Amino acid sequence: MNNNSSNHDCSSNSNSTSSLVNSNSAGGRVADRRDLGSHFLGLARLGAAWAPGPVDEAEESPTELNTINSSGGFLVVSTDKLSVKYTGVNLHGHDVGVVQGNRPAPVRRFAYYFEIYVKDAGVKGQIGIGFTSENFKMRRQPGWEPNSCGYHGDDGFLYRGQGKGEPFGPTYTSGDKVGAGINYATQEFFFTKNNTVVGTVYKDMKGPLFPTVSVHSQNEEIDVNFGQKPFAFDIKAYEVQERMRQQATIEKISLPPNISYGIVRSYLLHYGYEDTLSSFDMASKSTIPPISLDQENGFDEQEILYALNQRKTLRQLIQNGEIDAAFSKLRDWYPQVIQDEKSATCFLLHCQKFIELVRVGALEEAIKYGRVELSRFFDMASFKDLVQDCVSLMAYEYPKESFAGYLLEESQREVVADTVNAMILATNPSAKDFQGCLHSYLERLLRQLTACCLERRSLNGDQGEAFHLHRVLHNSNTRC
Amino acid sequence: MAQMSMLFSMGSSKKVITKEEWEKRLNDVKIRKEDMNKLVMNFLVTEGYVDAAEKFRMESGTEPDIDLTTITDRMAVKKAVQCGNVEDAIEKVNDLNPEILDTNPQLFFHLQQQRLIELIRNGKVEEALEFAQEELAPRGEENQSFLEELERTVALLAFEDVSNCPVGDLLDMSQRLKTASEVNAAILTSQSHEKDPKLPSLLKMLVWAQNQLDEKAVYPRINDLSTAKLEDPSIS
């Protein structure tokens, strides 16, 4: 391996300030090692920061036509700004009556869609529907100029900024309902006629896109529906279908055999769920066909086998709220983990002890304990928030219902148990890197998944739905 | 060094994200332990690890999304098919919920087909023929694909050495496993539970998301899911 390609290698001659695990004697931590447990401080207050569910970023949608930036002279927009009529007599290509929506299409969603109803196709039926950029020349059909795209009624052609169209869908005329949409997941425009998709085309335009309609011959008249009325096209069903299509593509990807099995097993090992693990192993011996994880499969379990039984015992104690007992076991087994009284691990354990006292209503004892063990953390920036939350529990008759009530959840005990678990893994003299102590394989894979989805969305100009693992897990359909 | 040379050799318009930057982003992603526990529980439950699911409930405090006793029944059915006791399996499914077979003619046919296969495997030629004529042939009349499968299965009888015949795959273990997993899925569906665990879907999604991002950026990938090792970004 390239020596300077990774700063997480355990190389004895490293002079960097990077994270190193190299404990060769009990309590003998490398001096430049940061406090590993501080990783869990963020998780400990996650309960406080977490909103009930991820909220979709609100974006305003177009609601009416923009009467200021339209090609005046040739068209009349109704007073409700939802209908357009061509009033002139067209002489050439620059006489188009074109008008945009008052806002660009919102992007942080799966798809955007709007519709027109052709009231009167007029003399020539030269109606257009599509999307244009902000500085579109308001004398031309959408699609005739660069950075625009339009589906035209008289020839059914699609125009994409070339002036020359391509055969696309059927023509449309009086009485038809025609729609234009953007599918942000596939980065495509799609058009509909009378509730059926007539075609899709890759969206090669960047930046804000305005829903745009145009009329170009005498008496042409259309109504625009920005969603103020039900659409003729079932956009909800379309979304469901598109999601399923994407899901089907993903499901076709093949995985190495038994990969999920191996990841689950390593998860149980990592967090010290020893009883689950033995049942799991027992059962997998009798499955048909029996599951075997070969070395060639890549799983390296040596590191997470370390101290399995002790880690399990400590987890149980902490999850039962027996913090004193956990401290005492740690003193016996891994004194180095709690050696530094100002470490995140000690801090989290002391907080939990305090929380347990509050839980059983032993407030006086809690106060005493807090004065001895928590007061020193008040002026340490990274600990301040959590310690304040802890102390504030005492101010409420029903602490569970207070803003700091999250501290009394089971998940809080689990964070502390996970911290101790990671710290013990880090005492393993043959531990290769920090990531392995802090994060299970499963967590690393899920973080990579989330980071990839976020990065991809950001490179797409924040278009499409945001990825929330939590939401994916609670929906029956996974999505990105 | 590796990263530096890569930055310079990038000719395309792809965004380059160094390992350091990427690790920062990964650290900003907070995965809830509770969500991971649920994912693991969902795997144990769906795959039928009932004892492990029970232990995991105790050790992690995660509630399963299905009544654990139903797993035992489901696994008993699955096991019966895997061992070739198809009659027993059919009886068990009907005990569990008679609607499952009533509403799944295809599943019922496959179970009957499996029963026929087992009869042939055990050399019970007369019984097999009788069973095929009485139970399977009428169904074949209703459905063309059933008929084809029936013909394929009966063809087993035409060969002295079935291990070397064109339809010999019907006698493979994989055929039992296929039927078993079909029953398993049908039972899960009848319990309004998804028939597949979520974890493999998420792993596939990771592969997909990485492939998608490849089109726009060069970044540290995870190529080997089993080690979750972050590779150095490369332009190859």
Tab-separated table of C-alpha atoms in Angstrom, chain B residues 56-140:
chain	number	residue	atom	x	y	z
B	56	PHE	CA	-31.487	-9.276	19.171
B	57	ARG	CA	-34.698	-7.850	20.561
B	58	MET	CA	-33.298	-8.390	24.045
B	59	GLU	CA	-29.770	-7.275	23.359
B	60	SER	CA	-30.546	-4.188	21.327
B	61	GLY	CA	-34.061	-3.303	22.405
B	62	THR	CA	-35.219	-3.323	18.793
B	63	GLU	CA	-38.798	-4.387	18.233
B	64	PRO	CA	-39.352	-6.735	15.301
B	65	ASP	CA	-41.793	-5.579	12.642
B	66	ILE	CA	-43.657	-8.879	12.717
B	67	ASP	CA	-44.909	-11.333	15.330
B	68	LEU	CA	-41.938	-13.632	15.923
B	69	THR	CA	-44.074	-16.732	16.363
B	70	THR	CA	-45.169	-16.454	12.746
B	71	ILE	CA	-41.528	-16.862	11.704
B	72	THR	CA	-41.321	-20.300	13.252
B	73	ASP	CA	-44.360	-21.442	11.274
B	74	ARG	CA	-43.044	-19.914	8.102
B	75	MET	CA	-39.655	-21.534	8.510
B	76	ALA	CA	-41.257	-24.909	9.169
B	77	VAL	CA	-43.038	-24.675	5.816
B	78	LYS	CA	-39.871	-23.594	4.082
B	79	LYS	CA	-37.870	-26.387	5.635
B	80	ALA	CA	-40.477	-28.989	4.707
B	81	VAL	CA	-40.180	-28.023	1.038
B	82	GLN	CA	-36.395	-27.945	1.251
B	83	CYS	CA	-36.437	-31.482	2.629
B	84	GLY	CA	-38.880	-32.687	0.006
B	85	ASN	CA	-41.888	-33.103	2.332
B	86	VAL	CA	-44.202	-31.185	0.072
B	87	GLU	CA	-47.462	-32.671	1.321
B	88	ASP	CA	-46.510	-31.667	4.805
B	89	ALA	CA	-45.643	-28.170	3.608
B	90	ILE	CA	-49.007	-27.744	1.867
B	91	GLU	CA	-50.810	-28.810	5.013
B	92	LYS	CA	-48.798	-26.362	7.100
B	93	VAL	CA	-49.476	-23.476	4.721
B	94	ASN	CA	-53.174	-24.204	4.877
B	95	ASP	CA	-53.038	-24.303	8.672
B	96	LEU	CA	-51.346	-20.936	8.621
B	97	ASN	CA	-53.777	-19.316	6.223
B	98	PRO	CA	-55.834	-21.237	3.631
B	99	GLU	CA	-56.151	-18.141	1.494
B	100	ILE	CA	-52.469	-18.258	0.579
B	101	LEU	CA	-52.857	-21.217	-1.772
B	102	ASP	CA	-56.406	-20.322	-2.791
B	103	THR	CA	-55.257	-16.987	-4.125
B	104	ASN	CA	-51.953	-18.170	-5.627
B	105	PRO	CA	-52.729	-20.773	-8.294
B	106	GLN	CA	-49.192	-20.544	-9.590
B	107	LEU	CA	-47.679	-21.231	-6.196
B	108	PHE	CA	-50.072	-24.121	-5.657
B	109	PHE	CA	-49.121	-25.580	-9.019
B	110	HIS	CA	-45.426	-25.280	-8.247
B	111	LEU	CA	-45.913	-27.064	-4.950
B	112	GLN	CA	-47.824	-29.863	-6.660
B	113	GLN	CA	-45.137	-30.007	-9.306
B	114	GLN	CA	-42.524	-30.285	-6.591
B	115	ARG	CA	-44.533	-33.115	-5.062
B	116	LEU	CA	-44.481	-34.908	-8.391
B	117	ILE	CA	-40.741	-34.390	-8.647
B	118	GLU	CA	-40.263	-35.922	-5.207
B	119	LEU	CA	-42.371	-38.960	-6.161
B	120	ILE	CA	-40.272	-39.487	-9.262
B	121	ARG	CA	-37.083	-38.994	-7.282
B	122	ASN	CA	-38.188	-41.741	-4.910
B	123	GLY	CA	-38.908	-44.086	-7.797
B	124	LYS	CA	-42.655	-44.202	-7.137
B	125	VAL	CA	-43.511	-44.317	-10.809
B	126	GLU	CA	-47.110	-45.506	-10.555
B	127	GLU	CA	-47.989	-43.081	-7.834
B	128	ALA	CA	-46.326	-40.293	-9.783
B	129	LEU	CA	-48.347	-41.030	-12.897
B	130	GLU	CA	-51.582	-41.188	-10.973
B	131	PHE	CA	-50.806	-37.933	-9.226
B	132	ALA	CA	-49.894	-36.221	-12.483
B	133	GLN	CA	-53.102	-37.322	-14.180
B	134	GLU	CA	-55.426	-36.542	-11.338
B	135	GLU	CA	-53.970	-33.425	-9.778
B	136	LEU	CA	-51.767	-31.720	-12.318
B	137	ALA	CA	-53.207	-32.415	-15.746
B	138	PRO	CA	-56.522	-30.610	-15.063
B	139	ARG	CA	-54.558	-27.518	-14.097
B	140	GLY	CA	-52.447	-27.771	-17.217
